[in-house]
Short mmCIF file of C-alpha atoms and ligand atoms in Angstrom, two decimals:
data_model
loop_
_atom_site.label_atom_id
_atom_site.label_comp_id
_atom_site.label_asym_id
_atom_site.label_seq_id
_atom_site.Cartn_x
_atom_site.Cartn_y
_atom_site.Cartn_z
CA UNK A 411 155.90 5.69 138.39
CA UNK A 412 154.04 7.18 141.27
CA UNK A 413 150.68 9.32 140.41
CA UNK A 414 150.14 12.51 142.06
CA UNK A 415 147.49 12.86 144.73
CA UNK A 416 145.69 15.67 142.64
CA UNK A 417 145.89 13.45 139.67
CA UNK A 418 144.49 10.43 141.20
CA UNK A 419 141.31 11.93 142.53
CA UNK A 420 140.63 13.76 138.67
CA UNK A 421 140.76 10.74 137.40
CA UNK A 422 138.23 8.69 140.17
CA UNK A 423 136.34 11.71 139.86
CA UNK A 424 135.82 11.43 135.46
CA UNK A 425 135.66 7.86 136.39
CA UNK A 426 133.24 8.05 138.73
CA UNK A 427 130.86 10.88 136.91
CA UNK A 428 130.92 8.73 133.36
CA UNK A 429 130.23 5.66 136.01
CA UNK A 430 126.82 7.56 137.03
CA UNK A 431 125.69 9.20 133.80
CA UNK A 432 126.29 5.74 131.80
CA UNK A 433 124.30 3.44 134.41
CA UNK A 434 121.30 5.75 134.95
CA UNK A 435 118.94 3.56 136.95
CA UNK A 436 116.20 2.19 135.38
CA UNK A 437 113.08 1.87 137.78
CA UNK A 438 109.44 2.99 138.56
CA UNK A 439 107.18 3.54 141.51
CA UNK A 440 103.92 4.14 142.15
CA UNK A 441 102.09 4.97 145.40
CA UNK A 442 98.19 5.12 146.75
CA UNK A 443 96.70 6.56 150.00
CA UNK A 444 93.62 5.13 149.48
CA UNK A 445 90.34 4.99 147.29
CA UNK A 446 86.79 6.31 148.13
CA UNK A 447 84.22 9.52 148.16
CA UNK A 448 86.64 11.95 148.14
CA UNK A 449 84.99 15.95 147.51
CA UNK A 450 86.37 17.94 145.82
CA UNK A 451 84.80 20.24 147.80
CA UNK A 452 87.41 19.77 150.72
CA UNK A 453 89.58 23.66 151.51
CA UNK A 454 92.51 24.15 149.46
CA UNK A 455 94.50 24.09 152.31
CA UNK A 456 93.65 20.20 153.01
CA UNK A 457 94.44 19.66 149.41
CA UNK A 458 97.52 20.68 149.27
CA UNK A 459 98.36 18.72 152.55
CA UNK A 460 97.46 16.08 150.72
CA UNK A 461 99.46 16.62 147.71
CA UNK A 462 102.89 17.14 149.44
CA UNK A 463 102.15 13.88 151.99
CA UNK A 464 102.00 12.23 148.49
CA UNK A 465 105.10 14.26 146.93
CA UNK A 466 107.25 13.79 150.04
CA UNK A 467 106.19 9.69 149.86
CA UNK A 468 107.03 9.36 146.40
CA UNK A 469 110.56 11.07 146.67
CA UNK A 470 111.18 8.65 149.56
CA UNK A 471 110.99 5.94 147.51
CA UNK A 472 112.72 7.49 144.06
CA UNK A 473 115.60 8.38 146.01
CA UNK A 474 116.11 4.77 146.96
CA UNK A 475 115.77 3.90 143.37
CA UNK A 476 117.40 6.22 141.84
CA UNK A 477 120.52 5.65 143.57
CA UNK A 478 120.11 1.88 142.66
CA UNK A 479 118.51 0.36 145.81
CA UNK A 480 115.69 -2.13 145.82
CA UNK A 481 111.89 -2.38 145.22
CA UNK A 482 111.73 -3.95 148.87
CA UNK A 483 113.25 -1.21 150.57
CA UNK A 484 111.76 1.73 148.30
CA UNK A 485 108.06 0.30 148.79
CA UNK A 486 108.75 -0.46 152.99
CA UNK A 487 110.17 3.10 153.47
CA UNK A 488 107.71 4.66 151.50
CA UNK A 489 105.09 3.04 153.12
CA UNK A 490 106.52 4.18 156.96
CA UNK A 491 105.90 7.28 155.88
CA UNK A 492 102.60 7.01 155.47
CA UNK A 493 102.06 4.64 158.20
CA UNK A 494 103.65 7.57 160.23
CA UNK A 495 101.34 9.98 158.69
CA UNK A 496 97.99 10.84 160.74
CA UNK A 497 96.42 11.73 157.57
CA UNK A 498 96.17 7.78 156.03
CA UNK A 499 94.27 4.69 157.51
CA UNK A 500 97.53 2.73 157.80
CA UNK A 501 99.87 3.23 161.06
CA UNK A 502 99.17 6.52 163.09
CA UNK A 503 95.86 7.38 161.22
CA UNK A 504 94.17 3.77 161.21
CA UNK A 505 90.53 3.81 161.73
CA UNK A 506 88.34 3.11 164.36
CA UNK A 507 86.36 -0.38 164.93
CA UNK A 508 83.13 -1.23 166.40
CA UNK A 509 84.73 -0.92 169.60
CA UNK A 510 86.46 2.16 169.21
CA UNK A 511 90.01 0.25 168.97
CA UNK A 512 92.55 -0.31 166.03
CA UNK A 513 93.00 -3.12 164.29
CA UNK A 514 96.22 -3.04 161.37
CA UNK A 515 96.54 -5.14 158.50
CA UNK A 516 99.53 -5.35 155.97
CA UNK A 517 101.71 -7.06 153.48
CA UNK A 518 104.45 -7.26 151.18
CA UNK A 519 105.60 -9.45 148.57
CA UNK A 520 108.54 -10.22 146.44
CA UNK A 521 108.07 -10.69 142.70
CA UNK A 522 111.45 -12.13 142.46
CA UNK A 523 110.86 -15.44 144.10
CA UNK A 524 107.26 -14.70 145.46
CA UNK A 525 108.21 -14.63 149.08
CA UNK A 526 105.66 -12.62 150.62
CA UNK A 527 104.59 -11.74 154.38
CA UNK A 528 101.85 -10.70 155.98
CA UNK A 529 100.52 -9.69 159.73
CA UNK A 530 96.46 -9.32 160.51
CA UNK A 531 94.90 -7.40 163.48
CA UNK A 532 97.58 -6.27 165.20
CA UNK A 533 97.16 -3.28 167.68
CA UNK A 534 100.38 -2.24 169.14
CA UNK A 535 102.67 -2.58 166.48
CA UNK A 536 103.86 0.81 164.81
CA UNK A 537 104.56 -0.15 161.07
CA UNK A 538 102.87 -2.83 160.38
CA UNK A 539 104.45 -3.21 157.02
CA UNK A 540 107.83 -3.48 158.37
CA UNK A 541 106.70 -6.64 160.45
CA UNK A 542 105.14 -8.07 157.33
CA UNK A 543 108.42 -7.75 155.60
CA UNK A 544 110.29 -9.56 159.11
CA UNK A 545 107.55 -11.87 158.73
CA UNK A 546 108.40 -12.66 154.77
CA UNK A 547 112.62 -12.85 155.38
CA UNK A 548 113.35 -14.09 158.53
CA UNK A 549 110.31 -16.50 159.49
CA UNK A 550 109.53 -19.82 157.35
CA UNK A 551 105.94 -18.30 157.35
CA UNK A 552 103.69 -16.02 155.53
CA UNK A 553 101.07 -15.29 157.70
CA UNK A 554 100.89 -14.27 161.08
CA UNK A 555 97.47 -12.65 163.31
CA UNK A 556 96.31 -11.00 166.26
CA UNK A 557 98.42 -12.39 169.55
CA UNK A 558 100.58 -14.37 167.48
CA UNK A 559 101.89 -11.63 165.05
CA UNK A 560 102.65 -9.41 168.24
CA UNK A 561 104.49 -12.08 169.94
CA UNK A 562 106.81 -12.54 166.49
CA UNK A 563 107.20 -8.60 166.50
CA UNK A 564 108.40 -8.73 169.73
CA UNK A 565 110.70 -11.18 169.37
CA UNK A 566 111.99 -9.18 166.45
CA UNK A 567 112.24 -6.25 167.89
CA UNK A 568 110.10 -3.81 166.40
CA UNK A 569 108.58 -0.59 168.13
CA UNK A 570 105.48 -1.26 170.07
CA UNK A 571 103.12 1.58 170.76
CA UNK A 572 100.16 1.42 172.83
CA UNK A 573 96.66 1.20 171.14
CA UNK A 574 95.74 4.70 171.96
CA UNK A 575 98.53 6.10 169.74
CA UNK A 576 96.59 5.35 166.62
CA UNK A 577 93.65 7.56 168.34
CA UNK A 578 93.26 11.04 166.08
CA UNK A 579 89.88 13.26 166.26
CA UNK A 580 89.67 12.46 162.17
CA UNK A 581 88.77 9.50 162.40
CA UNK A 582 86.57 9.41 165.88
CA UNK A 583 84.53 11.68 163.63
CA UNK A 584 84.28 9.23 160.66
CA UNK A 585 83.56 6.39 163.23
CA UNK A 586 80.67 8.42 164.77
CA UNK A 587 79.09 9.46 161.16
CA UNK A 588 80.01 5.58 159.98
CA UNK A 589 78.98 5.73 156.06
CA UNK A 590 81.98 7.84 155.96
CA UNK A 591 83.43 5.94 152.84
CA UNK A 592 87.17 7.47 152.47
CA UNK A 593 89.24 5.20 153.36
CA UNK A 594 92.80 5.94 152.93
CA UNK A 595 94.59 2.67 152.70
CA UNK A 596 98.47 2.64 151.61
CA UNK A 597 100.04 0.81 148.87
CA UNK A 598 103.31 0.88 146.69
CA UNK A 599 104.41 -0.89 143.74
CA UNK A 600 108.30 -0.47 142.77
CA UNK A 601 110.03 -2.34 139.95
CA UNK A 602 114.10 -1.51 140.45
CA UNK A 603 117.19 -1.52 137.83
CA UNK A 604 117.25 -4.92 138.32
CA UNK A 605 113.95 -5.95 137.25
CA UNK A 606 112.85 -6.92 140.96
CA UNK A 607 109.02 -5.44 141.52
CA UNK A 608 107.59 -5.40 145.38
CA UNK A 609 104.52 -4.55 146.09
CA UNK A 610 103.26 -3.37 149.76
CA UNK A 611 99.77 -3.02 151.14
CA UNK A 612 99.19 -1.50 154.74
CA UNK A 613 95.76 -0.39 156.56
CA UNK A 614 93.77 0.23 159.68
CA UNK A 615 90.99 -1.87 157.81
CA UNK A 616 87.20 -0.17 157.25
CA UNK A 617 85.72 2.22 159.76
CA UNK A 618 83.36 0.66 162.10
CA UNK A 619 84.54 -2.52 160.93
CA UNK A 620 83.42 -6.32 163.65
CA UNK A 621 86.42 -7.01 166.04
CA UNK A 622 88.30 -9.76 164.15
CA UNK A 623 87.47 -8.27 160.78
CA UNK A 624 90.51 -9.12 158.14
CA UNK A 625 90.02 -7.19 154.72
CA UNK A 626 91.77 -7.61 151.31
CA UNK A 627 95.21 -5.56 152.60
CA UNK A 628 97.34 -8.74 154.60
CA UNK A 629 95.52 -11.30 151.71
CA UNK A 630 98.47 -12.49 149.41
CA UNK A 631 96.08 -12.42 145.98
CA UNK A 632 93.20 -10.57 147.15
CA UNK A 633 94.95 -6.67 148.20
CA UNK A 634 98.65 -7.28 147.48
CA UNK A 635 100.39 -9.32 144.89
CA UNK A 636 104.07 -9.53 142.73
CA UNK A 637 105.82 -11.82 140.43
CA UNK A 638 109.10 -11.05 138.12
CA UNK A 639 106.97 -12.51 135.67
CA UNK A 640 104.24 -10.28 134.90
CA UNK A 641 103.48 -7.58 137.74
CA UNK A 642 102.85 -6.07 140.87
CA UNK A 643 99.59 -4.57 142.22
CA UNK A 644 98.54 -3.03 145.53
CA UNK A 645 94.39 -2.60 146.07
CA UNK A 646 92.21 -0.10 148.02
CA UNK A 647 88.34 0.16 148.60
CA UNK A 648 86.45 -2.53 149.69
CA UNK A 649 87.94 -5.38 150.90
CA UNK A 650 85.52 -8.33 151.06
CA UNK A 651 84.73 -7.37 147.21
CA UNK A 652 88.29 -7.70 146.64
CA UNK A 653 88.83 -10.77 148.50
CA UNK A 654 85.93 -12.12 146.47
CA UNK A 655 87.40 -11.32 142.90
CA UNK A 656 91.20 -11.76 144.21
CA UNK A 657 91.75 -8.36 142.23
CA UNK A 658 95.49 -8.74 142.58
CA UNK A 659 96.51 -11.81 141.65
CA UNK A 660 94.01 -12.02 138.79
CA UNK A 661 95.32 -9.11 137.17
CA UNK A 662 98.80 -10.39 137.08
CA UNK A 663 96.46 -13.73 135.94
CA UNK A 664 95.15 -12.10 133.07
CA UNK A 665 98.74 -10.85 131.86
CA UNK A 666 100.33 -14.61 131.65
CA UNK A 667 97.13 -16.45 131.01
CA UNK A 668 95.15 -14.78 128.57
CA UNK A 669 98.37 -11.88 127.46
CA UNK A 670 96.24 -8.99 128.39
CA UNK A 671 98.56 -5.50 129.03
CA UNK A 672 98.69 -4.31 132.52
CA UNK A 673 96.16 -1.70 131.41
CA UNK A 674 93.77 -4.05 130.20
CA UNK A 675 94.01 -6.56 133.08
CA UNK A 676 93.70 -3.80 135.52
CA UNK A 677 90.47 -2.33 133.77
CA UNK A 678 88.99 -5.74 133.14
CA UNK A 679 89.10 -6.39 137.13
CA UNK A 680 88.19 -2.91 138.40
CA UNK A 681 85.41 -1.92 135.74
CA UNK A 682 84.02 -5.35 134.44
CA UNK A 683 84.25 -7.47 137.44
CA UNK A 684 84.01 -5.69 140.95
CA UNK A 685 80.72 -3.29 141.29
CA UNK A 686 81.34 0.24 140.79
CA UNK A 687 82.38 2.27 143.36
CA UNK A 688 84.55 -0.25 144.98
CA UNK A 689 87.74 0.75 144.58
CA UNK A 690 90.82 1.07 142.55
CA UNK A 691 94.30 -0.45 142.15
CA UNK A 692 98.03 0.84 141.32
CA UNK A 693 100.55 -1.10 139.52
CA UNK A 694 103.80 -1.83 137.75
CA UNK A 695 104.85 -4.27 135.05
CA UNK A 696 108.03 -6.02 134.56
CA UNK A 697 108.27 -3.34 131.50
CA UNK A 698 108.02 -0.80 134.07
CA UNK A 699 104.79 0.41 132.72
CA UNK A 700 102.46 1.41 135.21
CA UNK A 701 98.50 1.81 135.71
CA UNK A 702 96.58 3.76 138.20
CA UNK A 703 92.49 3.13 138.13
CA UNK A 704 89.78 3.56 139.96
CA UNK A 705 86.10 3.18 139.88
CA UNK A 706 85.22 5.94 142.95
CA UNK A 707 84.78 9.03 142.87
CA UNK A 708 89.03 9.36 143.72
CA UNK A 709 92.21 7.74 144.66
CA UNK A 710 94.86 9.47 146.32
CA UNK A 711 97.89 8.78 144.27
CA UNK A 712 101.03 9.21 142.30
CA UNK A 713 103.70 8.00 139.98
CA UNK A 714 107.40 8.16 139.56
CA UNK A 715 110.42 6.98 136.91
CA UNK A 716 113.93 7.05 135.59
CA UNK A 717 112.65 9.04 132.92
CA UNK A 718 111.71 11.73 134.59
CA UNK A 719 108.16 11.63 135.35
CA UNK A 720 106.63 12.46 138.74
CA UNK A 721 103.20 13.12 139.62
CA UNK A 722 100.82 13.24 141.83
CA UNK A 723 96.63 12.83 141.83
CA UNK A 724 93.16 12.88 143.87
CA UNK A 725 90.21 12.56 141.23
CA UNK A 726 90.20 11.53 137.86
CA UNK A 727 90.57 14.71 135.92
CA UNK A 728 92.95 17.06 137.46
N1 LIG B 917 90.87 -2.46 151.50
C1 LIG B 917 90.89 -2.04 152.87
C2 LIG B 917 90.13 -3.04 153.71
O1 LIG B 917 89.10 -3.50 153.27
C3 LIG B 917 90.28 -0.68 153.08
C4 LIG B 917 90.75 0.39 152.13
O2 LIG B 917 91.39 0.14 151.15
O3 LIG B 917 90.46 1.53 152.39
O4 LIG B 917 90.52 -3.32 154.80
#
């Protein structure tokens, strides 16, 4: 018996809708722009600019999970955004060294199988993170710095861009006063419908920082760490303190070792072991719980899941 055209495409169609509204993707995200002394003082109008950058990042990367894609490409496409965005120190915006050049640091890792990669004082590479993640699946490395790192992108094909391109009058001005202490680092954290968490770190590094200066960001353990197994966690602030403590990979640490909750591992590192004022974390569990904290005066941030919530945050009350 031969079905109708008409007939045919009801039926995909019912099948299709009871397809989507019975497999509802299960995921969460969460994003940072960066820790430090942020005023709240700053014109409404700058605010707000910073809001949307971090609403218009964080439905970049629910869209990909929502319709079922993965933690790696949710937390890499987020984090183009912002490396594309003049407003964070990661990509376009990165800050300034000594020597009035830019110097980019990132890193990603895979909870799944804790393949992770990672590229260190690069200057003409556009998205850093996107090189770490070439670095992590198609070299049998994990680290790459400097000359070296360029030569790989280049080889890979990514977009080069000359050093200049990361110049903007922002952060001339924070080089020139050099206590400025916001910072504006990028991170994401993603944990997908199938359990997968990645977690992505990407910077220009500390204003005014030595030529050759490598901070927490590219530093499996230290800025950027996930594993299936317990969590993922991307840090911002300072990052020899965070290097020091190995913030991330102590906090997932805490959760198999000792059984802490994500919230208790990520206060025990941020409030009882690194100084105050030093910066803050965001991260996911394999429960797809998340925690935000901080120990500055602000983080830029924000959070998103299946079950509906989506936010975004500067200081701590709001
Ligand atoms: N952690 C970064 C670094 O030390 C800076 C930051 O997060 O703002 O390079």
């Amino acid at each position: 018996m031969l079905i109708p055209n008409k007939t045919l495409a009801i039926i995909i169609f019912c099948f299709l809708t009871t397809a989507t509204i019975f497999s509802q993707n299960k995921y969460t995200i969460v994003i940072h722009g960066g820790a430090g002394t942020i005023s709240k003082d700053m014109p409404d109008s700058v605010k707000e600019d910073y809001y949307s950058a971090l609403k218009e990042a964080l439905s970049i990367g629910k869209s990909i999970l929502h319709l079922g894609g993965s933690s790696l490409d949710a937390v890499e496409r987020v984090i183009n955004y912002f490396e594309d965005n003049p407003k964070f120190n990661a990509g376009r915006g990165a800050v300034y060294t000594a020597e009035g050049k830019h110097e980019l640091d990132a890193s990603i890792m895979f909870g799944k199988d804790l393949s992770c990669g990672a590229v260190a004082g690069v200057t003409g590479i556009k998205n850093p993170i996107s090189l770490a993640r070439l670095v992590m699946e198609k070299s049998p490395h994990v680290f790459f710095f400097g000359e070296g790192a360029e030569q790989y992108g280049k080889k890979m094909g990514v977009t080069f861009v000359e050093n200049s391109y990361f110049d903007t009058e922002k952060r001339f001005e924070q080089l020139k006063k050099s206590q400025e202490k916001i910072k504006g680092t990028v991170g994401c954290v993603a944990i997908d419908n199938e359990g997968n968490i990645t977690a992505g770190t990407s910077t220009g590094g500390m204003t005014n920082k030595m030529h050759g200066r490598v901070g927490d960001s590219p530093i499996i353990g230290a800025g950027n760490y996930a594993n299936n197994k317990t969590c993922g966690v991307s840090a911002t602030g300072t990052g020899e303190l965070f290097i020091r403590h190995n913030v991330a990979f102590n906090v997932s640490a805490l959760m198999e070792y000792k059984g802490f909750t994500l919230q208790q591992a990520a206060d025990e590192m941020i409030f009882n072991r690194l100084p105050e004022g030093a910066g803050g974390i965001i991260a996911v569990d394999k429960e797809g719980n998340y925690s935000m904290v901080f120990s500055s005066s602000g983080m830029f941030r924000g959070v998103a899941d299946s079950e509906g919530v989506f936010e975004v945050k500067i200081w701590k009350e709001e």
